Amino acid sequence: MIEIEVQNETHQTQERLRFASVPRIGEGIRLREPDGCWASYDVLDVWYQKAEFGDVWMPYLHVCMTPSEQPAAADPIAPPAYSPFGEPAPARLRSPVWGEEEVPPFTG
């Protein structure tokens, strides 16, 4: 087993994981997300650095979540379902219906 430091660009984290072989650039690997689910990641870069001990070169991976695995961006217009105090949000705070848009008043 080879211990490799994996630098995750998607979550800005670093972990040491064990692999049977060093993945190549462009290969996909499966990693566990912070929420416990598995997701696909693409290997962006592989490099080696000399270890602090002896004449040993340690592999490093730079990965990013596969685009098809990335969750859709949250709707920036939609308000939170609950207030910071844990109460349901008022009904007046809602996202616009299809075709509805906010138009600034004309002041002329």
XYZ file of N, CA, C and O in Angstrom:
432
model
N 0.838 -1.180 0.000
C 0.000 0.000 0.000
C 0.887 1.249 0.000
O 1.898 1.308 0.680
N 0.445 2.251 -0.760
C 1.174 3.510 -0.877
C 0.344 4.599 -0.208
O -0.826 4.777 -0.531
N 0.946 5.311 0.720
C 0.240 6.405 1.380
C 0.453 7.671 0.568
O 1.587 8.064 0.294
N -0.664 8.290 0.166
C -0.618 9.466 -0.704
C -1.410 10.593 -0.058
O -2.511 10.380 0.442
N -0.847 11.799 -0.105
C -1.603 12.961 0.362
C -2.472 13.440 -0.783
O -1.975 13.728 -1.871
N -3.788 13.527 -0.530
C -4.749 13.955 -1.539
C -5.208 15.359 -1.179
O -5.770 15.572 -0.110
N -4.960 16.301 -2.088
C -5.398 17.675 -1.889
C -6.656 17.881 -2.727
O -6.618 17.826 -3.942
N -7.770 18.078 -2.034
C -9.072 18.175 -2.662
C -9.411 19.636 -2.941
O -9.633 20.417 -2.015
N -9.441 20.012 -4.218
C -9.727 21.389 -4.610
C -11.186 21.755 -4.357
O -11.503 22.893 -4.043
N -12.084 20.788 -4.483
C -13.512 21.061 -4.311
C -13.834 21.486 -2.883
O -14.575 22.433 -2.667
N -13.283 20.779 -1.897
C -13.593 21.068 -0.497
C -12.444 21.755 0.239
O -12.556 22.023 1.433
N -11.338 22.037 -0.476
C -10.173 22.683 0.122
C -9.701 21.921 1.368
O -9.518 22.501 2.443
N -9.514 20.596 1.193
C -9.051 19.756 2.287
C -7.826 18.962 1.855
O -7.536 18.864 0.663
N -7.130 18.400 2.834
C -5.985 17.528 2.577
C -6.143 16.293 3.446
O -6.461 16.406 4.629
N -5.957 15.117 2.840
C -6.052 13.863 3.566
C -4.940 12.939 3.119
O -4.478 13.021 1.991
N -4.533 12.042 3.987
C -3.587 10.994 3.618
C -4.392 9.708 3.456
O -5.046 9.264 4.396
N -4.349 9.136 2.265
C -5.079 7.912 1.962
C -4.116 6.858 1.443
O -3.039 7.177 0.936
N -4.529 5.600 1.523
C -3.688 4.502 1.036
C -4.262 3.971 -0.277
O -5.459 3.750 -0.395
N -3.387 3.792 -1.242
C -3.741 3.293 -2.562
C -2.880 2.080 -2.880
O -1.758 1.953 -2.387
N -3.383 1.213 -3.758
C -2.593 0.086 -4.236
C -1.604 0.553 -5.302
O -0.539 -0.024 -5.463
N -1.968 1.590 -6.040
C -1.078 2.174 -7.044
C -1.371 3.665 -7.124
O -2.429 4.124 -6.726
N -0.426 4.415 -7.656
C -0.599 5.864 -7.776
C -1.455 6.146 -9.010
O -1.091 5.762 -10.117
N -2.624 6.799 -8.831
C -3.457 7.132 -9.993
C -2.738 8.116 -10.919
O -1.914 8.914 -10.485
N -3.068 8.054 -12.204
C -2.466 8.963 -13.184
C -3.340 10.186 -13.394
O -4.522 10.180 -13.073
N -2.759 11.214 -13.976
C -3.510 12.420 -14.303
C -4.622 12.040 -15.268
O -4.408 11.315 -16.234
N -5.829 12.525 -15.006
C -6.974 12.249 -15.862
C -7.802 11.063 -15.403
O -8.946 10.918 -15.813
N -7.255 10.214 -14.548
C -8.028 9.080 -14.042
C -9.039 9.558 -13.024
O -8.885 10.604 -12.402
N -10.066 8.784 -12.852
C -11.085 9.094 -11.869
C -10.917 8.217 -10.647
O -10.528 7.057 -10.753
N -11.174 8.777 -9.479
C -11.148 8.013 -8.242
C -12.415 8.334 -7.462
O -13.070 9.353 -7.699
N -12.801 7.438 -6.569
C -13.971 7.661 -5.725
C -13.490 8.022 -4.326
O -12.653 7.341 -3.753
N -14.017 9.117 -3.790
C -13.677 9.559 -2.444
C -14.956 9.800 -1.658
O -15.999 10.131 -2.231
N -14.851 9.661 -0.354
C -16.012 9.888 0.503
C -16.143 11.379 0.794
O -15.176 12.053 1.149
N -17.346 11.887 0.621
C -17.655 13.291 0.870
C -17.750 13.552 2.380
O -17.891 12.613 3.152
N -17.728 14.816 2.806
C -17.907 15.124 4.228
C -19.241 14.619 4.783
O -19.334 14.307 5.967
N -20.270 14.515 3.923
C -21.573 14.032 4.386
C -21.668 12.502 4.407
O -22.702 11.944 4.731
N -20.581 11.799 4.051
C -20.550 10.342 4.102
C -20.861 9.651 2.786
O -20.695 8.440 2.672
N -21.325 10.379 1.775
C -21.627 9.794 0.466
C -20.349 9.712 -0.370
O -19.407 10.453 -0.148
N -20.349 8.816 -1.345
C -19.205 8.676 -2.242
C -19.427 9.507 -3.487
O -20.550 9.632 -3.962
N -18.344 10.080 -4.030
C -18.432 10.890 -5.247
C -17.198 10.641 -6.107
O -16.160 10.203 -5.614
N -17.323 10.924 -7.397
C -16.213 10.753 -8.334
C -15.373 12.023 -8.393
O -15.913 13.124 -8.421
N -14.060 11.830 -8.433
C -13.121 12.936 -8.532
C -12.152 12.657 -9.669
O -11.811 11.506 -9.937
N -11.723 13.721 -10.334
C -10.725 13.618 -11.397
C -9.366 14.000 -10.825
O -9.251 14.972 -10.071
N -8.330 13.254 -11.211
C -6.973 13.567 -10.786
C -6.450 14.663 -11.709
O -6.324 14.473 -12.912
N -6.179 15.833 -11.147
C -5.698 16.982 -11.919
C -4.184 17.001 -12.031
O -3.636 17.436 -13.039
N -3.502 16.548 -10.975
C -2.053 16.643 -10.955
C -1.493 15.577 -10.021
O -2.110 15.238 -9.013
N -0.336 15.033 -10.366
C 0.395 14.083 -9.533
C 1.832 14.575 -9.464
O 2.423 14.887 -10.490
N 2.371 14.675 -8.271
C 3.770 15.063 -8.152
C 4.383 14.348 -6.956
O 3.694 13.779 -6.133
N 5.698 14.371 -6.898
C 6.449 13.694 -5.846
C 7.347 14.705 -5.151
O 7.930 15.572 -5.790
N 7.424 14.583 -3.826
C 8.322 15.432 -3.054
C 9.171 14.542 -2.162
O 8.696 13.509 -1.671
N 10.400 14.945 -1.961
C 11.305 14.169 -1.126
C 10.833 14.248 0.323
O 10.539 15.323 0.843
N 10.746 13.089 0.961
C 10.288 13.021 2.350
C 11.350 13.576 3.285
O 12.523 13.694 2.928
N 10.922 13.900 4.497
C 11.838 14.440 5.493
C 12.819 13.380 5.982
O 13.834 13.693 6.577
N 12.495 12.120 5.755
C 13.352 11.026 6.223
C 13.913 10.252 5.030
O 13.212 9.939 4.093
N 15.178 9.986 5.043
C 15.817 9.136 4.039
C 15.709 9.647 2.618
O 15.395 10.802 2.350
N 15.974 8.734 1.689
C 15.913 9.046 0.256
C 14.614 8.488 -0.315
O 14.609 7.585 -1.154
N 13.502 9.010 0.185
C 12.170 8.520 -0.187
C 11.392 9.659 -0.826
O 11.421 10.787 -0.352
N 10.685 9.359 -1.921
C 9.864 10.353 -2.608
C 8.401 10.022 -2.368
O 7.937 8.942 -2.666
N 7.667 10.980 -1.804
C 6.256 10.780 -1.461
C 5.356 11.339 -2.564
O 5.548 12.467 -3.008
N 4.342 10.559 -3.000
C 3.418 11.046 -4.029
C 2.326 11.941 -3.436
O 1.907 11.763 -2.303
N 1.893 12.898 -4.227
C 0.807 13.811 -3.873
C -0.171 13.861 -5.037
O 0.234 13.831 -6.200
N -1.461 13.961 -4.717
C -2.504 14.084 -5.743
C -3.255 15.393 -5.542
O -3.511 15.802 -4.416
N -3.641 16.001 -6.634
C -4.495 17.183 -6.624
C -5.755 16.757 -7.364
O -5.690 16.371 -8.527
N -6.913 16.774 -6.675
C -8.150 16.282 -7.275
C -9.242 17.343 -7.241
O -9.206 18.274 -6.443
N -10.222 17.166 -8.125
C -11.389 18.046 -8.192
C -12.595 17.166 -8.523
O -12.469 16.193 -9.276
N -13.749 17.494 -7.980
C -14.937 16.692 -8.228
C -15.272 16.679 -9.715
O -15.186 17.702 -10.383
N -15.644 15.509 -10.208
C -16.044 15.353 -11.596
C -17.242 16.263 -11.859
O -18.181 16.284 -11.060
N -17.230 17.041 -12.959
C -18.324 17.998 -13.200
C -19.721 17.377 -13.159
O -20.644 17.996 -12.655
N -19.885 16.167 -13.656
C -21.223 15.549 -13.650
C -21.667 15.177 -12.243
O -22.846 14.967 -12.006
N -20.746 15.114 -11.277
C -21.077 14.770 -9.892
C -21.410 15.991 -9.052
O -21.966 15.869 -7.976
N -21.029 17.184 -9.513
C -21.210 18.378 -8.698
C -22.694 18.687 -8.546
O -23.448 18.651 -9.518
N -23.104 19.013 -7.324
C -24.511 19.354 -7.104
C -24.854 20.672 -7.780
O -23.986 21.518 -7.981
N -26.106 20.809 -8.141
C -26.558 22.052 -8.771
C -26.402 23.190 -7.767
O -26.570 23.011 -6.570
N -26.079 24.358 -8.261
C -25.915 25.520 -7.386
C -27.255 25.876 -6.760
O -28.301 25.765 -7.380
N -27.198 26.285 -5.527
C -28.423 26.674 -4.833
C -29.001 27.924 -5.484
O -28.274 28.779 -5.978
N -30.318 28.027 -5.474
C -30.999 29.177 -6.055
C -30.712 30.400 -5.189
O -31.116 30.448 -4.035
N -29.976 31.411 -5.714
C -29.629 32.555 -4.876
C -30.829 33.416 -4.520
O -30.778 34.173 -3.571
N -31.938 33.299 -5.245
C -33.126 34.098 -4.973
C -33.970 33.462 -3.874
O -34.619 34.144 -3.105
N -33.918 32.142 -3.779
C -34.773 31.448 -2.814
C -34.308 31.755 -1.387
O -33.145 31.615 -1.070
N -35.237 32.156 -0.532
C -34.880 32.435 0.858
C -34.726 31.118 1.629
O -35.192 30.073 1.184
N -34.114 31.154 2.789
C -34.008 29.933 3.585
C -35.381 29.475 4.051
O -36.283 30.289 4.255
N -35.549 28.172 4.201
C -36.840 27.632 4.632
C -37.110 27.952 6.088
O -38.255 28.023 6.510
N -36.050 28.130 6.866
C -36.200 28.420 8.280
C -35.378 29.636 8.643
O -34.333 29.887 8.067
N -35.848 30.381 9.620
C -35.100 31.541 10.095
C -33.933 31.049 10.947
O -33.892 29.882 11.331
N -32.988 31.914 11.277
C -31.867 31.492 12.124
C -32.315 31.002 13.494
O -31.581 30.330 14.188
N -33.540 31.334 13.888
C -34.043 30.928 15.197
C -34.785 29.601 15.145
O -35.376 29.179 16.117
N -34.784 28.928 13.994
C -35.416 27.619 13.869
C -36.908 27.678 13.578
O -37.586 26.673 13.592
N -37.433 28.870 13.315
C -38.853 29.017 13.032
C -39.065 28.987 11.521
O -38.197 29.387 10.757
N -40.224 28.517 11.056
C -40.478 28.549 9.607
C -40.431 29.983 9.095
O -40.841 30.917 9.763
N -39.898 30.145 7.903
C -39.803 31.475 7.301
C -41.205 31.969 6.927
O -42.083 31.185 6.610
N -41.421 33.272 6.965
C -42.727 33.815 6.598
C -43.070 33.482 5.138
O -42.213 33.335 4.285
N -44.370 33.380 4.868
C -44.841 33.029 3.524
C -44.470 34.096 2.504
O -44.337 33.803 1.324
N -44.320 35.354 2.936
C -44.000 36.411 1.975
C -42.608 36.247 1.383
O -42.324 36.778 0.321
N -41.722 35.528 2.068
C -40.386 35.269 1.544
C -40.446 34.004 0.694
O -40.401 32.908 1.194
N -40.578 34.161 -0.569
C -40.655 33.015 -1.458
C -39.892 33.324 -2.731
O -39.655 34.465 -3.067
N -39.501 32.273 -3.443
C -38.817 32.492 -4.709
C -39.862 32.790 -5.782
O -41.006 32.374 -5.676
N -39.489 33.528 -6.830
C -40.455 33.888 -7.864
C -40.945 32.660 -8.634
O -40.258 31.671 -8.762
N -42.167 32.774 -9.113
C -42.781 31.730 -9.922
C -42.251 31.872 -11.343
O -41.816 32.948 -11.746
N -42.286 30.803 -12.127
C -41.793 30.832 -13.507
C -42.423 31.991 -14.274
O -43.635 32.152 -14.273
N -41.599 32.815 -14.883
C -42.081 33.938 -15.679
C -42.279 35.206 -14.878
O -42.529 36.259 -15.432
N -42.184 35.108 -13.573
C -42.386 36.264 -12.714
C -41.021 36.887 -12.414
O -40.053 36.188 -12.174
N -40.915 38.178 -12.483
C -39.664 38.828 -12.134
C -39.958 40.149 -11.443
O -41.026 40.745 -11.622
N -39.015 40.590 -10.672
C -39.196 41.832 -9.950
C -38.723 42.987 -10.837
O -37.622 42.942 -11.406
N -39.564 44.000 -10.976
C -39.244 45.154 -11.803
C -39.148 46.369 -10.890
O -40.056 46.623 -10.100
N -38.052 47.107 -10.955
C -37.946 48.289 -10.098
C -38.991 49.335 -10.504
O -39.332 49.466 -11.683
N -39.523 50.074 -9.531
C -40.531 51.087 -9.859
C -39.905 52.213 -10.697
O -38.741 52.539 -10.539
N -40.737 52.772 -11.597
C -40.284 53.862 -12.438
C -40.440 55.164 -11.671
O -41.524 55.516 -11.207
N -39.356 55.881 -11.495
C -39.413 57.194 -10.840
C -38.850 58.208 -11.798
O -37.672 58.216 -12.101
N -39.665 59.024 -12.322
C -39.154 59.898 -13.339
C -39.572 61.245 -13.225
O -39.661 62.278 -13.206
